[in-house]
Short mmCIF file of C-alpha atoms in Angstrom, two decimals:
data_model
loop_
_atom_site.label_atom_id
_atom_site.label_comp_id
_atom_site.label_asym_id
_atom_site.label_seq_id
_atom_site.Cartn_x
_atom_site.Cartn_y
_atom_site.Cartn_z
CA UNK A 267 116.36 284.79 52.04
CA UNK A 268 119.67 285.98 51.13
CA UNK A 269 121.03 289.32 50.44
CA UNK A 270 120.30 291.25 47.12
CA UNK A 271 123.06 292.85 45.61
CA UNK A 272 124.58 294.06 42.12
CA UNK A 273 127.75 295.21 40.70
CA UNK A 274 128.54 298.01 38.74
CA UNK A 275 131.63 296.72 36.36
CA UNK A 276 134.10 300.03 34.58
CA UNK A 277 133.47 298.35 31.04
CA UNK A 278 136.62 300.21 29.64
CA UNK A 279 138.82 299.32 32.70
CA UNK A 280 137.88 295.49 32.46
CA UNK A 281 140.68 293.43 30.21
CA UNK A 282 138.43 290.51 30.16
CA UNK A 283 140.50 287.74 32.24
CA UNK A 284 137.16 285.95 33.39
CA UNK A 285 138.86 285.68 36.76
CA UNK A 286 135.38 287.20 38.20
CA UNK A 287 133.70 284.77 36.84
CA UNK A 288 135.11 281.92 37.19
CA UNK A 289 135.25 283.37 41.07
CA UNK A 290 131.44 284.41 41.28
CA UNK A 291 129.26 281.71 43.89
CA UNK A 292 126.45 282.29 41.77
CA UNK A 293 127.62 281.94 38.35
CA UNK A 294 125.81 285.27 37.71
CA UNK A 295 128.96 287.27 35.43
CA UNK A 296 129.95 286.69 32.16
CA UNK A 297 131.55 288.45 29.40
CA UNK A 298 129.29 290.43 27.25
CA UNK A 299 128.98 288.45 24.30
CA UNK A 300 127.47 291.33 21.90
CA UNK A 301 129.68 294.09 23.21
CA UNK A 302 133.25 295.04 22.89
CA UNK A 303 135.19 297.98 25.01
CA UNK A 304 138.39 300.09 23.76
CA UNK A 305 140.70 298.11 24.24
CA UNK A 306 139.10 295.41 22.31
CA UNK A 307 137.82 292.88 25.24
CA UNK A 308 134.06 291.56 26.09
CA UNK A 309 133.77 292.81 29.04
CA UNK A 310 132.45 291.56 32.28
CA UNK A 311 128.38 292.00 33.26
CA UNK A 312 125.84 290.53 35.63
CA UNK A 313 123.63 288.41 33.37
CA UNK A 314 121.32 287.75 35.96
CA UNK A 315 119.07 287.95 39.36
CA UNK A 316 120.43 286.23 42.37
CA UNK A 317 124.01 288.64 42.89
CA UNK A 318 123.92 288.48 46.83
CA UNK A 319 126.66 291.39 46.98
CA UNK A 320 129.45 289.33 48.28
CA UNK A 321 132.16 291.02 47.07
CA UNK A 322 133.71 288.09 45.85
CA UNK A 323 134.38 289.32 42.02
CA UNK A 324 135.65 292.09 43.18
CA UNK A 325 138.11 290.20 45.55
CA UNK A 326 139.92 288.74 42.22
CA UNK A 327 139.31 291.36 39.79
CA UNK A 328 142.98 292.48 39.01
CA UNK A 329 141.70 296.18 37.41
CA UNK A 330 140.00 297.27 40.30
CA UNK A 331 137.09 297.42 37.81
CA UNK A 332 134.25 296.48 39.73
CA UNK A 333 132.05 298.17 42.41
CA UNK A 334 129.84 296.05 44.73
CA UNK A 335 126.59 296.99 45.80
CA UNK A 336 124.08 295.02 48.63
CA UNK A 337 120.71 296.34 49.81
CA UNK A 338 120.05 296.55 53.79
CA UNK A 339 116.72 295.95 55.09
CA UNK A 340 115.04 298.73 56.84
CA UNK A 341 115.15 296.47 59.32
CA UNK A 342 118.61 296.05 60.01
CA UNK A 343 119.46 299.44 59.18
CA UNK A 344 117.33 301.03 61.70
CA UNK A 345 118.73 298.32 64.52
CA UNK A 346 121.97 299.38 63.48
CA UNK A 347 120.89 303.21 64.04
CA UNK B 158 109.06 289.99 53.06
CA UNK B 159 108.43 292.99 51.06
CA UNK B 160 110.16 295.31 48.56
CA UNK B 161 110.19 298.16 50.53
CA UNK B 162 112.50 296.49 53.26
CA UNK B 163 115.00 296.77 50.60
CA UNK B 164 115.51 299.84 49.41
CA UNK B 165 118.89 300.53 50.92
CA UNK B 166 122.48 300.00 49.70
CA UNK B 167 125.90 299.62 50.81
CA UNK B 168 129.08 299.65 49.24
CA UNK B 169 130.28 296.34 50.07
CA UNK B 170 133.64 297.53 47.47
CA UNK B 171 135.03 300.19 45.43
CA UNK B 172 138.50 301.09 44.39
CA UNK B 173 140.64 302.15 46.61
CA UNK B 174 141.49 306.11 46.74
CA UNK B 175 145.10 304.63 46.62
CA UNK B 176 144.66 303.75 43.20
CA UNK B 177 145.02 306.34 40.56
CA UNK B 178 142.03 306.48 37.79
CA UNK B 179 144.07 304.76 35.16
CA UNK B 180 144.38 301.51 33.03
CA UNK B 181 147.43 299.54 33.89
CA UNK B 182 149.93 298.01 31.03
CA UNK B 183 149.00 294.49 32.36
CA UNK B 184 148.20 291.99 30.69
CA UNK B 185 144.61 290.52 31.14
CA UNK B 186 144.45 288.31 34.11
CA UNK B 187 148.23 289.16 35.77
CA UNK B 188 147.78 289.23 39.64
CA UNK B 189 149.85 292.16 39.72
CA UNK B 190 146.58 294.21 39.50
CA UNK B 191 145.93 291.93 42.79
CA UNK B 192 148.95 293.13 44.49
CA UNK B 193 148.29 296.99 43.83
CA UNK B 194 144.77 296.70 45.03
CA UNK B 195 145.74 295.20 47.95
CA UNK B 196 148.67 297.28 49.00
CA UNK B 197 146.01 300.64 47.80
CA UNK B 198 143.44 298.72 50.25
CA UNK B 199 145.69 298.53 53.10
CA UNK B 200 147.34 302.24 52.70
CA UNK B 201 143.29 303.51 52.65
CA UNK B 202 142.54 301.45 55.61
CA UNK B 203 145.86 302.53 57.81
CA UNK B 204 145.14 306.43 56.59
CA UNK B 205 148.67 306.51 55.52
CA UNK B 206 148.04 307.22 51.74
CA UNK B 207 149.30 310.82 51.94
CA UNK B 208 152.82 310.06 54.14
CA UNK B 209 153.72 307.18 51.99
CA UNK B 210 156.62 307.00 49.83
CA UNK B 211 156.87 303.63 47.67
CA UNK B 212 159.61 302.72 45.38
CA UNK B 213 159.23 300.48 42.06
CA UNK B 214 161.28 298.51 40.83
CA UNK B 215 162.45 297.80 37.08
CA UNK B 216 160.62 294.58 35.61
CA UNK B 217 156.41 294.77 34.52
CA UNK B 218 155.92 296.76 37.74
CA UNK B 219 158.37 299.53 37.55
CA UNK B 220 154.77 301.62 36.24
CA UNK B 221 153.77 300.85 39.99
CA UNK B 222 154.40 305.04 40.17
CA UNK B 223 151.47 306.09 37.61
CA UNK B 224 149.34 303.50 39.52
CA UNK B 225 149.66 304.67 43.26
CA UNK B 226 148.00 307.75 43.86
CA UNK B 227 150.66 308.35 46.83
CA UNK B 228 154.86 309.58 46.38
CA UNK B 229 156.85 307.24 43.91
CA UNK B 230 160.20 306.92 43.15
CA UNK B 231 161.92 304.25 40.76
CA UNK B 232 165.06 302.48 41.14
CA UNK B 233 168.17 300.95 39.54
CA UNK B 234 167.25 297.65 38.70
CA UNK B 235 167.30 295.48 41.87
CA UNK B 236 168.35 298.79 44.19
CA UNK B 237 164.99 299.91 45.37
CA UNK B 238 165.78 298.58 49.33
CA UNK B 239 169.00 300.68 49.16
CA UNK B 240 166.62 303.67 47.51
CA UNK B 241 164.43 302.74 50.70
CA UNK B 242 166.31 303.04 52.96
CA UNK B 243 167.77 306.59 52.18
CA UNK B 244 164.08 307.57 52.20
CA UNK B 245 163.32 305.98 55.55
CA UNK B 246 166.28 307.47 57.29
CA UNK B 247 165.79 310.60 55.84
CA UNK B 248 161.89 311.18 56.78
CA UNK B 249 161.43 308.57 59.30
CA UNK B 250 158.04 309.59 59.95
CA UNK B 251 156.76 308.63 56.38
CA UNK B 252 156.02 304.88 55.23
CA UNK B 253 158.23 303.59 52.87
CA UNK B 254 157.51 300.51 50.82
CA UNK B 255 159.30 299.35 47.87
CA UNK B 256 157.24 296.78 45.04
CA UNK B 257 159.72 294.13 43.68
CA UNK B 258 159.05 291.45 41.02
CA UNK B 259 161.34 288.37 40.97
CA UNK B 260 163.75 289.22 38.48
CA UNK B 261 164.41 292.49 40.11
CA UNK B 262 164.77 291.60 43.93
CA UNK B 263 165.74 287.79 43.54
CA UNK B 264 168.21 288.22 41.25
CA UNK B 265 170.00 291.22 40.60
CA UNK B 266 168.88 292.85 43.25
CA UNK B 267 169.38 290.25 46.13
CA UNK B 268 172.39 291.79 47.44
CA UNK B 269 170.25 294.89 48.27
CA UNK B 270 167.71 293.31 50.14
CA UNK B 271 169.34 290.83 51.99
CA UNK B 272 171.42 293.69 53.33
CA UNK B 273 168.54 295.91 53.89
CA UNK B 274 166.77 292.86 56.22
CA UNK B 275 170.34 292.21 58.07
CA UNK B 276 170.24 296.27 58.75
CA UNK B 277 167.05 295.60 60.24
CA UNK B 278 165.81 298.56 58.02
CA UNK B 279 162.28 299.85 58.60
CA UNK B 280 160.78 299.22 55.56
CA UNK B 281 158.33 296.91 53.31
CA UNK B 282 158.89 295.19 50.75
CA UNK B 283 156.26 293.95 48.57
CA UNK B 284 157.68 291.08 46.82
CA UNK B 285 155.96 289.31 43.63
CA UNK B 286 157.46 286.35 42.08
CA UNK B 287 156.21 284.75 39.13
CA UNK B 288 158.67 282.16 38.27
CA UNK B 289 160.47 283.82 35.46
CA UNK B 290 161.15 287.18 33.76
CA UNK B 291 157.95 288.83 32.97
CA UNK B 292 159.01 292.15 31.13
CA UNK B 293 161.54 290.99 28.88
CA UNK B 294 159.87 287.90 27.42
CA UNK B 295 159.61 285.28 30.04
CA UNK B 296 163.20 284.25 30.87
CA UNK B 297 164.55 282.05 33.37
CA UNK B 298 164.54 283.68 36.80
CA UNK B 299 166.31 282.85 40.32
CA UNK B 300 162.61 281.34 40.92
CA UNK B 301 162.01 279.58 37.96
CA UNK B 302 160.96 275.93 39.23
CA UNK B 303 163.44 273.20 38.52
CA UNK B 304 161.82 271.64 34.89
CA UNK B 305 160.29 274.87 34.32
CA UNK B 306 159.90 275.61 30.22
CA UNK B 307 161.07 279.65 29.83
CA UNK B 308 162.34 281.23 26.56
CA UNK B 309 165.67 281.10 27.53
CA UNK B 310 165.48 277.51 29.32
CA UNK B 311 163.58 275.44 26.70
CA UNK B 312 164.16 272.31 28.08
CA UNK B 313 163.14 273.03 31.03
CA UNK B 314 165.25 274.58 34.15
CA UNK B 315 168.01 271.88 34.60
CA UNK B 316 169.35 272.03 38.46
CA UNK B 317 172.51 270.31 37.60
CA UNK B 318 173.57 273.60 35.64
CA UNK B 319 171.61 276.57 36.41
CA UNK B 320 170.99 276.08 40.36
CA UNK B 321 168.15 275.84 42.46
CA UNK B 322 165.51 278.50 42.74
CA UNK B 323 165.60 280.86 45.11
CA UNK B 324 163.31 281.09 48.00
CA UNK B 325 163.30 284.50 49.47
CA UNK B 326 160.73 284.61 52.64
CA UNK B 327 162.81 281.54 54.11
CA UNK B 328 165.38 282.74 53.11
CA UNK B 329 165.40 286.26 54.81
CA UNK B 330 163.19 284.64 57.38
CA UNK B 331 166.90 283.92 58.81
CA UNK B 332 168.24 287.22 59.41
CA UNK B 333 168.05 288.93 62.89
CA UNK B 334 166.76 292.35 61.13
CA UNK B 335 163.84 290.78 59.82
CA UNK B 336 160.57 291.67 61.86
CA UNK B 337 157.98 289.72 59.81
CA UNK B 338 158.64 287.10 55.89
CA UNK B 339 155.93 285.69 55.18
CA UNK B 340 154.65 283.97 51.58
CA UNK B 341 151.50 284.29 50.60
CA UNK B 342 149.66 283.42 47.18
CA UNK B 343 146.63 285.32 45.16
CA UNK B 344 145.56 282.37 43.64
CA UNK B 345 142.23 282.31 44.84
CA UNK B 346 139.36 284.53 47.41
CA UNK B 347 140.61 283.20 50.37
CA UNK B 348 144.61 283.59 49.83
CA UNK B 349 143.83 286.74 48.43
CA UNK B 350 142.00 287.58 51.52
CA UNK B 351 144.85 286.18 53.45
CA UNK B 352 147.81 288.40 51.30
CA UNK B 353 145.95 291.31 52.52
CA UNK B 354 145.79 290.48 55.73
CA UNK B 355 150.02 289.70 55.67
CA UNK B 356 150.24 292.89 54.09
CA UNK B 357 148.43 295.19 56.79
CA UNK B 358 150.78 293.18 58.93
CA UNK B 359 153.90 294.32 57.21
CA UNK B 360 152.90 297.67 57.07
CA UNK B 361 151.64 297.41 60.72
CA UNK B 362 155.42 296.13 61.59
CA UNK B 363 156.74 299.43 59.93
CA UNK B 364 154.26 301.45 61.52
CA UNK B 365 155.66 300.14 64.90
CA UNK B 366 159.28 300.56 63.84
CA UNK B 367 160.10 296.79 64.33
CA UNK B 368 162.13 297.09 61.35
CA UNK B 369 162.70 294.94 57.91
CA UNK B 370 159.61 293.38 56.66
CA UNK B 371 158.83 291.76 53.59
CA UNK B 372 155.49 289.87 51.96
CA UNK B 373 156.27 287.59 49.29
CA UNK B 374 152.98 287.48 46.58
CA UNK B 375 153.07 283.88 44.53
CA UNK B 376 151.86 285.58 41.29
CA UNK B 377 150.71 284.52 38.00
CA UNK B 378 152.23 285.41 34.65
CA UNK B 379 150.14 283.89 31.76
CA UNK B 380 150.90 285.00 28.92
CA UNK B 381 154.60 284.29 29.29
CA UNK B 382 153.22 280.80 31.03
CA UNK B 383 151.38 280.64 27.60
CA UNK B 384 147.90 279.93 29.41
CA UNK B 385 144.71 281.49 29.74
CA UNK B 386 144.20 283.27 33.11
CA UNK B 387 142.34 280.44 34.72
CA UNK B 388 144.48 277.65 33.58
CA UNK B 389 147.62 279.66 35.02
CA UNK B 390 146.00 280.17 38.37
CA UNK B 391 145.93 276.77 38.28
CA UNK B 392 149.31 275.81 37.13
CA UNK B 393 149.92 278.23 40.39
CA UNK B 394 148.33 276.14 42.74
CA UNK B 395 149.27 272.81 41.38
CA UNK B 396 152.99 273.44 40.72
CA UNK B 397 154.68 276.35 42.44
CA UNK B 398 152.76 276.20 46.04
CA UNK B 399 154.41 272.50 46.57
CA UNK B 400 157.57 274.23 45.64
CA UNK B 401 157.18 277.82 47.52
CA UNK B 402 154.56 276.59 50.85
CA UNK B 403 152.55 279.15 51.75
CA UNK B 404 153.58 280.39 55.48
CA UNK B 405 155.17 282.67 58.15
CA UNK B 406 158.81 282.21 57.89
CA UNK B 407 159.32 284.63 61.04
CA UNK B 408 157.16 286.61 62.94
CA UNK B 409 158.27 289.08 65.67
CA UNK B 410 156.78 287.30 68.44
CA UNK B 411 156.08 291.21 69.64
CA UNK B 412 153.19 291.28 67.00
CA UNK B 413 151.46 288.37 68.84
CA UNK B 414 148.95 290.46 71.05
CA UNK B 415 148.33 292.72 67.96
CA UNK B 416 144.65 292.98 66.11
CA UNK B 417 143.92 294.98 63.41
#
């Protein structure tokens, strides 16, 4: 089972490129179709289950905007303890 | 498996402390962004983020001061290695970088850092090229590709008249000072993964006081390329990497045993 992850994308920092998701495995960012920021862009969000957390987005994202989250098992957290 | 296995999280990424809390003037989808990450990742992971000095140049990255969250200083167009190296000899113990698009270290400012690299100067210089004149409009640069379309070369760049482009990390590959000139490209994941890695190697170099290095970025520029952010990356792969190979020019054979 792979890794669960999410991202956590600065709306207001995000220029709306679509470099993240043109770069995301999963094809699980897009540009928030409903929603504009301040400076006028869609901006980037995960539209859906199945982010594994690979840091990928964040990788190519020129603003620095995202943040990358992926869940440990107890399991592996307590071997790495 | 069940939920309760995973109910911790890591931080696989966040921005780098390097980084001030600000917007940059870039336009969407410039890899210039790319370039100040990476340096901001490499200064966090070296611990060097409060003893380094870097020095912009004039061009779309001569903001590079409001964007570091370290000491800044800007240059006279194209003089930033001669600013550099005043810095360096002055506080020795500080790094010193200096962040140079094409039109400001190619062209004007080639004088300065081909001297610099023959001085074998301890610095780094981060080097960006994105085939023309970003600030000013998109004119013809040292780097333009031969045929390239700019505002001031409609018809393309013609060799016959206006030369051939200028490849720096080969070029300064073949001076003595040099330590490390390598190109790399931020294209894509994996060469952005690998323009990091050159990076902590330059600054590594430094570090060691093995003297001149220098990273050359291939970079995109679309909206003076007049194409969307994908198409450009694209236009970066298929055109300038035949022309500018991604490599190691020169490599200190000293920094062979070295892991970081």
């Amino acid at each position: 089972m792979p890794p669960k992850g999410r991202i956590e994308v600065n709306e207001n920092r995000c220029k709306g490129c679509e470099l993240c998701t043109d770069a995301c495995p999963q094809d699980v960012i897009s540009m928030a179709a409903e929603r504009l920021n301040t400076k006028g862009y869609h901006p980037a969000e995960l539209i859906e289950a199945g982010c594994t957390g690979c840091g990928i987005c964040a990788i190519v994202c020129p603003e620095a905007a995202i943040t990358v989250y992926r869940e440990v098992s107890q399991r592996a957290a307590s071997a790495e303890a | 498996m069940d939920t309760a296995q995973h109910e911790l999280e890591q931080v696989v990424y966040q921005r780098p402390e390097s980084l001030m809390e600000v917007d940059t003037h870039y336009c969407p989808g410039c890899t210039h962004g790319v370039a100040h990450r990476l340096v901001a990742e490499v200064l966090d992971e070296m611990q060097v983020r409060q003893r380094t000095i870097g020095v912009a140049s004039v061009g779309c990255s001569v903001f590079a001061y409001n964007y570091f969250n370290t000491d800044f200083v800007q240059a006279p167009h194209g003089r930033a290695p001669a600013m550099a190296t005043g810095i360096k000899r002055c506080l020795p113990d500080r790094i010193v970088f200096t962040y140079q698009g094409d039109g400001d270290m190619a062209s004007i400012g080639m004088g300065e850092v081909v001297a610099a690299a023959a001085r074998g100067e301890n610095i780094t210089v981060v080097f960006i090229n994105n085939a023309n004149y970003g600030m000013t409009g998109g004119q013809m640069a040292p780097t333009t590709l031969p045929g390239q379309k700019t505002t001031s070369s409609p018809n393309g760049r013609d060799v016959e008249t206006q030369g051939f482009p200028m490849q720096a990390a080969e070029l300064l590959a073949t001076l003595e000072g040099t330590s490390y000139s390598v190109r790399r490209s931020l294209h894509d994941p994996k060469n952005v993964r690998m323009a990091k890695k050159a990076l902590r190697t330059a600054f590594e170099v430094q570090a060691r006081g093995m003297g001149f290095s220098i990273v050359e970025l291939l970079s995109v520029c679309p909206t003076n390329w007049g194409m969307t952010p994908l198409q450009s990356l694209k236009w970066l792969e298929e055109a300038m990497i035949p022309f500018y190979p991604i490599g190691d020019y020169k490599v200190n054979p000293a920094l062979a045993g070295l892991r970081f």
